[in-house]
């Protein structure tokens, strides 16, 4: 059955009336919360929950609509709450419309098209009051509410599934972090993870400085941005500091030309290397990524290359991920202005299992990588695993929401 025929069956030929929002709900402003005492009542702004206080501004099911800021954030709230002046609440005529039905319909709208702000996005009460809301079977309130309830039931089912998958993803990420820490806990004084003990089977683990483990450790550079011949038509991927957050780098936003490479400090980095942020705004410094393509980097990134016959670069990548806080501590200051340098990285120690038996060492490293790759795919991959499943469910929800609200629009007056 097509979406249209499904909708026709649900409506069963009844009339649909497009009613102005102002006729089915009263839009109410929020108030300041700074003088309120802390408590259990959530405080909403346009970005979501901001805190908790001891008083509420409204205690009935409602739809919160942003006034300023992130105006696409629509919230359904059915518990007592307080709202600040960046978000409206709605006093809904529940004899005409179910609050959750109103919520799902509002989520289907492109609210950015209603933006009246010259800088910060804004929605005015006057514009919102003129929005047309579809009310099925307006002359039969009982049937109207029954139809609305069925639409809500269908859409809530998709939302519940998405939420369930999102919660599962959180648990899987916690599980991934736990196993990563356990599989890479080689400290002599600690009790090793049982599987790691079995994997090592009594083998020696030696802590070596990266300067001895890596083939090369070097930083990159940035070609002169004023010279278009260094950038336009470039074929060499050029990685910026922020792209370390990709974790696995398969492409870069920018490219440089051969002239840009030859006339700057940029250097080629082979694929299957590890890249570490030496500096960067916020939390970038100390983060690592693994490369899946040959590329170049800017001067705020250090590249680490390895002899693949001795070291699995992904193993080093996963270990250094666990060392993020430690790497930030050893850099010159733990503030946003701190920085790592090549000497610090070269002196940093990493665990090498069976250093005198490269074949066994690689086998152990590869098994650890295999396990962590599985968790990584499950928790982070947008083409596989839970993130892909969540994205598909969101699209499915949007598809059916749009179908269920595809009522015939009123004919505009000439």
Short mmCIF file of C-alpha atoms in Angstrom, two decimals:
data_model
loop_
_atom_site.label_atom_id
_atom_site.label_comp_id
_atom_site.label_asym_id
_atom_site.label_seq_id
_atom_site.Cartn_x
_atom_site.Cartn_y
_atom_site.Cartn_z
CA UNK A 1 0.00 0.00 0.00
CA UNK A 2 1.41 3.40 -0.96
CA UNK A 3 1.81 6.18 1.58
CA UNK A 4 -1.04 8.11 -0.06
CA UNK A 5 -3.46 5.17 0.04
CA UNK A 6 -2.45 4.51 3.67
CA UNK A 7 -3.30 8.11 4.51
CA UNK A 8 -6.61 7.89 2.61
CA UNK A 9 -7.56 4.74 4.53
CA UNK A 10 -6.68 6.40 7.83
CA UNK A 11 -8.73 9.50 7.01
CA UNK A 12 -11.49 7.46 5.37
CA UNK A 13 -12.54 10.37 3.18
CA UNK A 14 -13.08 12.85 6.00
CA UNK A 15 -12.54 16.57 5.62
CA UNK A 16 -9.23 18.14 6.67
CA UNK A 17 -9.27 21.74 7.81
CA UNK A 18 -6.10 23.84 7.93
CA UNK A 19 -6.37 25.90 11.08
CA UNK A 20 -4.12 28.74 12.17
CA UNK A 21 -1.88 27.83 15.08
CA UNK A 22 -3.24 30.76 17.06
CA UNK A 23 -6.68 29.12 17.06
CA UNK A 24 -5.55 25.82 18.57
CA UNK A 25 -2.80 27.01 20.94
CA UNK A 26 -1.74 30.11 22.83
CA UNK A 27 1.96 30.95 22.60
CA UNK A 28 3.46 31.93 25.95
CA UNK A 29 6.80 33.61 26.67
CA UNK A 30 9.42 32.27 29.03
CA UNK A 31 10.95 34.01 32.05
CA UNK A 32 14.34 34.45 33.68
CA UNK A 33 15.39 31.61 35.99
CA UNK A 34 18.54 33.00 37.60
CA UNK A 35 16.87 33.89 40.90
CA UNK A 36 15.20 30.50 41.31
CA UNK A 37 16.51 27.88 43.70
CA UNK A 38 17.88 24.60 42.38
CA UNK A 39 15.49 21.66 42.27
CA UNK A 40 14.16 18.86 40.06
CA UNK A 41 12.18 20.91 37.51
CA UNK A 42 13.95 21.08 34.11
CA UNK A 43 14.70 24.51 32.65
CA UNK A 44 14.39 24.71 28.86
CA UNK A 45 16.07 27.12 26.46
CA UNK A 46 16.29 26.88 22.68
CA UNK A 47 19.22 24.47 23.05
CA UNK A 48 17.41 22.10 25.40
CA UNK A 49 17.64 21.55 29.16
CA UNK A 50 19.84 24.19 30.81
CA UNK A 51 19.47 23.24 34.45
CA UNK A 52 16.97 22.37 37.17
CA UNK A 53 14.97 24.60 39.54
CA UNK A 54 12.34 24.32 42.28
CA UNK A 55 9.44 26.00 40.43
CA UNK A 56 7.61 25.41 37.17
CA UNK A 57 6.08 27.79 34.65
CA UNK A 58 3.69 25.18 33.19
CA UNK A 59 2.67 21.65 34.10
CA UNK A 60 0.56 20.36 31.21
CA UNK A 61 1.66 18.56 28.00
CA UNK A 62 3.04 21.18 25.64
CA UNK A 63 5.18 21.85 22.61
CA UNK A 64 8.15 24.17 23.12
CA UNK A 65 9.04 26.35 20.14
CA UNK A 66 12.31 28.33 20.09
CA UNK A 67 12.06 32.11 19.91
CA UNK A 68 15.78 32.76 19.35
CA UNK A 69 18.84 30.66 18.66
CA UNK A 70 18.45 27.09 17.46
CA UNK A 71 14.95 27.61 16.09
CA UNK A 72 14.67 24.11 14.63
CA UNK A 73 14.74 22.53 18.12
CA UNK A 74 11.15 21.56 18.84
CA UNK A 75 10.50 19.85 22.19
CA UNK A 76 7.55 17.87 23.52
CA UNK A 77 7.29 18.09 27.32
CA UNK A 78 4.67 16.37 29.46
CA UNK A 79 6.08 17.09 32.93
CA UNK A 80 6.29 20.36 34.90
CA UNK A 81 9.02 22.63 33.50
CA UNK A 82 10.38 26.16 33.41
CA UNK A 83 11.19 27.91 30.12
CA UNK A 84 13.44 30.92 29.63
CA UNK A 85 12.86 33.78 27.20
CA UNK A 86 14.59 32.08 24.25
CA UNK A 87 11.80 29.52 23.91
CA UNK A 88 8.00 29.67 23.89
CA UNK A 89 5.64 27.17 25.45
CA UNK A 90 2.17 26.51 24.05
CA UNK A 91 -1.12 26.30 25.94
CA UNK A 92 -2.86 23.78 23.68
CA UNK A 93 -6.60 23.37 23.15
CA UNK A 94 -6.61 19.61 23.75
CA UNK A 95 -10.28 19.36 22.74
CA UNK A 96 -9.14 20.14 19.18
CA UNK A 97 -5.62 18.80 18.90
CA UNK A 98 -3.44 16.26 20.68
CA UNK A 99 -0.20 17.90 21.90
CA UNK A 100 1.96 15.06 20.53
CA UNK A 101 0.26 15.36 17.12
CA UNK A 102 1.01 19.09 17.18
CA UNK A 103 4.64 18.27 18.07
CA UNK A 104 5.15 15.81 15.22
CA UNK A 105 3.64 18.25 12.72
CA UNK A 106 5.84 21.11 13.93
CA UNK A 107 8.86 18.82 13.50
CA UNK A 108 7.92 18.41 9.83
CA UNK A 109 8.16 22.14 9.10
CA UNK A 110 11.16 24.04 7.78
CA UNK A 111 11.23 26.66 10.51
CA UNK A 112 14.39 28.29 9.16
CA UNK A 113 12.22 29.58 6.31
CA UNK A 114 10.31 31.62 8.91
CA UNK A 115 13.46 33.18 10.42
CA UNK A 116 13.11 36.92 10.98
CA UNK A 117 16.49 37.54 12.63
CA UNK A 118 19.15 39.57 10.84
CA UNK A 119 21.86 37.79 12.82
CA UNK A 120 20.71 35.28 15.39
CA UNK A 121 17.81 33.14 14.06
CA UNK A 122 14.44 34.27 15.45
CA UNK A 123 10.76 33.30 15.29
CA UNK A 124 8.07 35.84 16.16
CA UNK A 125 4.78 35.07 17.83
CA UNK A 126 2.91 36.81 15.01
CA UNK A 127 4.42 34.56 12.34
CA UNK A 128 3.93 31.40 14.38
CA UNK A 129 0.27 32.22 15.05
CA UNK A 130 -0.36 32.28 11.29
CA UNK A 131 1.07 28.81 10.69
CA UNK A 132 -1.54 26.44 9.28
CA UNK A 133 -2.07 23.18 11.17
CA UNK A 134 -4.05 20.29 9.58
CA UNK A 135 -7.01 19.19 11.70
CA UNK A 136 -8.72 16.05 10.35
CA UNK A 137 -12.50 15.74 10.68
CA UNK A 138 -12.93 19.11 12.47
CA UNK A 139 -16.72 18.68 12.79
CA UNK A 140 -16.33 15.39 14.65
CA UNK A 141 -13.90 16.01 17.55
CA UNK A 142 -14.01 12.40 18.75
CA UNK A 143 -13.04 11.00 15.34
CA UNK A 144 -10.52 13.81 14.81
CA UNK A 145 -8.69 12.96 18.03
CA UNK A 146 -8.81 9.24 17.18
CA UNK A 147 -7.14 9.91 13.81
CA UNK A 148 -4.55 12.15 15.43
CA UNK A 149 -3.86 9.45 18.04
CA UNK A 150 -3.22 6.86 15.35
CA UNK A 151 -0.79 9.17 13.56
CA UNK A 152 0.99 9.78 16.88
CA UNK A 153 1.12 6.03 17.58
CA UNK A 154 2.80 5.31 14.24
CA UNK A 155 5.37 8.09 14.56
CA UNK A 156 6.08 7.38 18.23
CA UNK A 157 6.90 3.79 17.30
CA UNK A 158 9.66 5.00 14.97
CA UNK A 159 10.92 7.46 17.58
CA UNK A 160 11.01 4.75 20.27
CA UNK A 161 13.05 2.46 18.03
CA UNK A 162 15.53 5.25 17.29
CA UNK A 163 15.84 6.04 21.01
CA UNK A 164 16.36 2.37 21.80
CA UNK A 165 19.16 2.13 19.24
CA UNK A 166 20.71 5.37 20.53
CA UNK A 167 20.78 4.01 24.08
CA UNK A 168 22.29 0.77 22.81
CA UNK A 169 24.96 2.79 21.01
CA UNK A 170 25.87 4.56 24.26
CA UNK A 171 26.27 1.20 26.00
CA UNK A 172 28.36 -0.17 23.14
CA UNK A 173 30.66 2.86 23.28
CA UNK A 174 31.15 2.33 27.00
CA UNK A 175 31.88 -1.33 26.30
CA UNK A 176 34.33 -0.36 23.55
CA UNK A 177 36.19 2.04 25.85
CA UNK A 178 36.35 -0.62 28.56
CA UNK A 179 37.79 -3.31 26.28
CA UNK A 180 40.20 -0.86 24.68
CA UNK A 181 41.56 0.11 28.09
CA UNK A 182 41.77 -3.52 29.20
CA UNK A 183 43.39 -4.83 26.02
CA UNK A 184 46.05 -2.12 26.18
CA UNK A 185 46.77 -2.24 29.94
CA UNK A 186 50.30 -3.63 29.91
CA UNK A 187 51.51 -2.08 33.17
CA UNK A 188 53.57 -4.61 35.13
CA UNK A 189 51.94 -3.69 38.42
CA UNK A 190 48.36 -4.06 37.22
CA UNK A 191 46.17 -7.13 36.95
CA UNK A 192 45.86 -7.80 33.25
CA UNK A 193 42.62 -8.50 31.43
CA UNK A 194 42.12 -12.29 31.23
CA UNK A 195 42.00 -12.36 27.43
CA UNK A 196 45.17 -10.23 27.26
CA UNK A 197 46.92 -12.65 29.63
CA UNK A 198 45.93 -15.54 27.38
CA UNK A 199 46.99 -13.63 24.27
CA UNK A 200 50.41 -12.77 25.71
CA UNK A 201 50.84 -16.31 27.08
CA UNK A 202 53.72 -15.22 29.28
CA UNK A 203 55.41 -13.19 26.55
CA UNK A 204 57.52 -10.19 27.51
CA UNK A 205 56.19 -6.68 27.03
CA UNK A 206 58.76 -3.94 26.64
CA UNK A 207 58.00 -0.25 26.94
CA UNK A 208 59.86 1.57 24.20
CA UNK A 209 60.02 5.22 23.26
CA UNK A 210 58.23 6.11 20.04
CA UNK A 211 61.50 7.41 18.64
CA UNK A 212 62.77 3.81 18.63
CA UNK A 213 59.50 2.22 17.53
CA UNK A 214 58.64 4.54 14.62
CA UNK A 215 60.57 4.76 11.37
CA UNK A 216 60.06 8.52 11.21
CA UNK A 217 58.36 11.24 13.23
CA UNK A 218 57.95 14.58 11.49
CA UNK A 219 55.62 17.54 11.15
CA UNK A 220 54.19 19.15 8.04
CA UNK A 221 53.60 22.63 6.73
CA UNK A 222 51.18 24.98 5.02
CA UNK A 223 51.90 26.32 1.52
CA UNK A 224 51.45 30.07 1.08
CA UNK A 225 47.67 30.54 0.92
CA UNK A 226 48.10 33.69 -1.19
CA UNK A 227 49.61 31.71 -4.04
CA UNK A 228 46.79 30.06 -5.94
CA UNK A 229 49.23 27.87 -7.86
CA UNK A 230 49.92 26.03 -4.60
CA UNK A 231 46.26 25.12 -4.09
CA UNK A 232 44.09 25.29 -7.20
CA UNK A 233 43.87 21.96 -8.98
CA UNK A 234 45.84 20.28 -6.20
CA UNK A 235 46.14 16.49 -6.20
CA UNK A 236 47.91 15.93 -2.86
CA UNK A 237 45.48 15.61 0.09
CA UNK A 238 46.36 18.18 2.77
CA UNK A 239 45.19 17.41 6.31
CA UNK A 240 44.36 20.20 8.76
CA UNK A 241 44.47 19.87 12.56
CA UNK A 242 40.70 19.59 12.93
CA UNK A 243 40.59 16.56 10.65
CA UNK A 244 42.33 14.50 13.33
CA UNK A 245 38.81 14.17 14.77
CA UNK A 246 37.93 11.92 11.83
CA UNK A 247 40.03 9.24 13.57
CA UNK A 248 40.30 7.25 10.34
CA UNK A 249 41.27 9.60 7.50
CA UNK A 250 40.11 8.49 4.05
CA UNK A 251 39.91 11.92 2.46
CA UNK A 252 40.68 15.54 3.27
CA UNK A 253 38.83 18.75 2.57
CA UNK A 254 41.77 20.52 0.93
CA UNK A 255 44.43 19.56 -1.61
CA UNK A 256 47.75 21.12 -2.58
CA UNK A 257 49.68 21.05 -5.84
CA UNK A 258 53.15 19.65 -6.44
CA UNK A 259 54.43 23.24 -6.42
CA UNK A 260 52.81 23.76 -3.02
CA UNK A 261 54.44 20.59 -1.73
CA UNK A 262 57.88 21.50 -3.06
CA UNK A 263 57.79 25.10 -1.84
CA UNK A 264 56.66 24.55 1.74
CA UNK A 265 57.40 22.42 4.78
CA UNK A 266 54.59 20.04 3.85
CA UNK A 267 55.79 16.45 3.48
CA UNK A 268 54.23 13.29 2.11
CA UNK A 269 52.86 10.89 4.70
CA UNK A 270 52.30 7.29 3.54
CA UNK A 271 48.97 5.60 4.11
CA UNK A 272 48.62 3.48 7.25
CA UNK A 273 50.51 6.03 9.32
CA UNK A 274 49.48 7.69 12.59
CA UNK A 275 48.94 11.45 12.83
CA UNK A 276 48.91 13.35 16.13
CA UNK A 277 47.77 16.91 16.80
CA UNK A 278 50.64 18.96 18.26
CA UNK A 279 48.45 21.98 18.84
CA UNK A 280 44.91 23.04 18.20
CA UNK A 281 41.95 24.86 19.67
CA UNK A 282 39.97 23.32 22.49
CA UNK A 283 40.46 19.60 22.83
CA UNK A 284 42.34 18.89 19.60
CA UNK A 285 45.88 18.72 21.02
CA UNK A 286 46.91 15.13 21.77
CA UNK A 287 44.29 13.52 19.55
CA UNK A 288 45.38 10.90 17.02
CA UNK A 289 44.13 9.59 13.70
CA UNK A 290 45.17 6.81 11.34
CA UNK A 291 45.57 7.45 7.64
CA UNK A 292 44.11 5.29 4.91
CA UNK A 293 45.49 7.43 2.10
CA UNK A 294 48.83 9.04 1.35
CA UNK A 295 48.58 12.70 2.31
CA UNK A 296 50.35 15.82 3.54
CA UNK A 297 49.67 17.71 6.78
CA UNK A 298 49.96 21.16 8.25
CA UNK A 299 52.66 22.15 10.74
CA UNK A 300 50.41 21.45 13.75
CA UNK A 301 50.30 17.73 13.02
CA UNK A 302 53.00 15.13 13.57
CA UNK A 303 53.18 12.07 11.33
CA UNK A 304 54.44 8.74 12.68
CA UNK A 305 55.40 6.04 10.19
CA UNK A 306 56.24 2.43 11.04
CA UNK A 307 57.92 -0.66 9.66
CA UNK A 308 54.90 -2.85 8.92
CA UNK A 309 57.03 -5.97 9.45
CA UNK A 310 57.46 -5.02 13.10
CA UNK A 311 54.66 -2.68 14.12
CA UNK A 312 50.96 -2.55 13.28
CA UNK A 313 50.28 1.19 13.02
CA UNK A 314 46.65 0.68 14.04
CA UNK A 315 47.86 -0.86 17.30
CA UNK A 316 49.85 2.31 18.03
CA UNK A 317 46.83 4.41 17.06
CA UNK A 318 44.56 2.59 19.52
CA UNK A 319 47.13 2.76 22.30
CA UNK A 320 47.73 6.48 21.82
CA UNK A 321 43.96 7.05 21.91
CA UNK A 322 44.05 5.81 25.51
CA UNK A 323 46.87 8.26 26.27
CA UNK A 324 45.00 11.44 25.35
CA UNK A 325 44.96 12.96 28.84
CA UNK A 326 48.56 11.95 29.50
CA UNK A 327 49.73 13.52 26.24
CA UNK A 328 47.99 16.77 27.13
CA UNK A 329 49.61 16.77 30.56
CA UNK A 330 53.14 16.42 29.21
CA UNK A 331 52.64 19.18 26.66
CA UNK A 332 53.64 22.70 27.62
CA UNK A 333 50.64 23.60 29.75
CA UNK A 334 47.22 21.98 29.85
CA UNK A 335 45.50 25.14 28.65
CA UNK A 336 44.26 25.88 25.16
CA UNK A 337 47.67 27.43 24.38
CA UNK A 338 49.73 24.37 25.29
CA UNK A 339 51.54 22.36 22.66
CA UNK A 340 53.29 19.08 21.99
CA UNK A 341 56.53 18.90 20.04
CA UNK A 342 58.38 16.18 18.16
CA UNK A 343 60.83 15.64 21.04
CA UNK A 344 58.00 14.95 23.48
CA UNK A 345 56.38 12.48 21.12
CA UNK A 346 59.67 10.73 20.36
CA UNK A 347 60.28 10.25 24.10
CA UNK A 348 56.78 8.92 24.81
CA UNK A 349 56.73 5.23 25.71
CA UNK A 350 54.47 2.59 24.15
CA UNK A 351 54.17 -1.14 24.98
CA UNK A 352 55.63 -3.56 22.44
CA UNK A 353 54.75 -7.23 23.08
CA UNK A 354 57.40 -9.86 22.26
CA UNK A 355 59.94 -7.29 20.99
CA UNK A 356 62.46 -10.04 20.17
CA UNK A 357 59.95 -12.03 18.12
CA UNK A 358 58.52 -9.72 15.42
CA UNK A 359 56.20 -12.39 14.02
CA UNK A 360 54.55 -13.12 17.38
CA UNK A 361 54.57 -9.43 18.28
CA UNK A 362 52.66 -8.56 15.11
CA UNK A 363 50.21 -11.41 15.70
CA UNK A 364 49.39 -10.07 19.18
CA UNK A 365 49.12 -6.49 17.93
CA UNK A 366 46.88 -7.56 15.04
CA UNK A 367 44.54 -9.53 17.30
CA UNK A 368 44.09 -6.51 19.58
CA UNK A 369 43.41 -4.35 16.51
CA UNK A 370 40.92 -6.89 15.15
CA UNK A 371 38.85 -6.79 18.35
CA UNK A 372 38.91 -3.01 18.64
CA UNK A 373 38.11 -2.56 14.94
CA UNK A 374 34.94 -4.58 15.46
CA UNK A 375 33.83 -2.31 18.29
CA UNK A 376 34.83 0.76 16.29
CA UNK A 377 32.71 -0.35 13.33
CA UNK A 378 29.75 -1.11 15.59
CA UNK A 379 29.89 2.23 17.41
CA UNK A 380 31.25 4.71 14.85
CA UNK A 381 30.75 3.53 11.27
CA UNK A 382 28.15 5.49 9.30
CA UNK A 383 28.06 2.78 6.63
CA UNK A 384 27.78 -0.13 9.06
CA UNK A 385 26.85 -0.73 12.68
CA UNK A 386 24.52 1.16 14.97
CA UNK A 387 25.11 4.72 13.63
CA UNK A 388 23.93 3.58 10.20
CA UNK A 389 20.91 1.83 11.72
CA UNK A 390 20.01 4.95 13.70
CA UNK A 391 20.33 7.15 10.61
CA UNK A 392 18.09 4.78 8.62
CA UNK A 393 15.45 4.83 11.37
CA UNK A 394 15.52 8.64 11.47
CA UNK A 395 15.00 8.79 7.71
CA UNK A 396 12.21 6.24 7.98
CA UNK A 397 10.52 8.37 10.65
CA UNK A 398 10.83 11.50 8.49
CA UNK A 399 9.49 9.64 5.45
CA UNK A 400 6.36 8.41 7.22
CA UNK A 401 5.89 11.68 9.08
CA UNK A 402 5.85 13.56 5.77
CA UNK A 403 3.42 11.02 4.30
CA UNK A 404 1.09 11.13 7.28
CA UNK A 405 0.98 14.91 7.16
CA UNK A 406 0.62 15.17 3.38
CA UNK A 407 -2.93 16.47 3.62
CA UNK A 408 -4.28 18.45 0.66
CA UNK A 409 -3.22 22.06 1.17
CA UNK A 410 -5.86 24.82 1.14
CA UNK A 411 -6.22 26.73 -2.11
CA UNK A 412 -4.77 30.23 -1.75
CA UNK A 413 -7.13 33.14 -2.34
CA UNK A 414 -6.48 35.09 -5.54
#
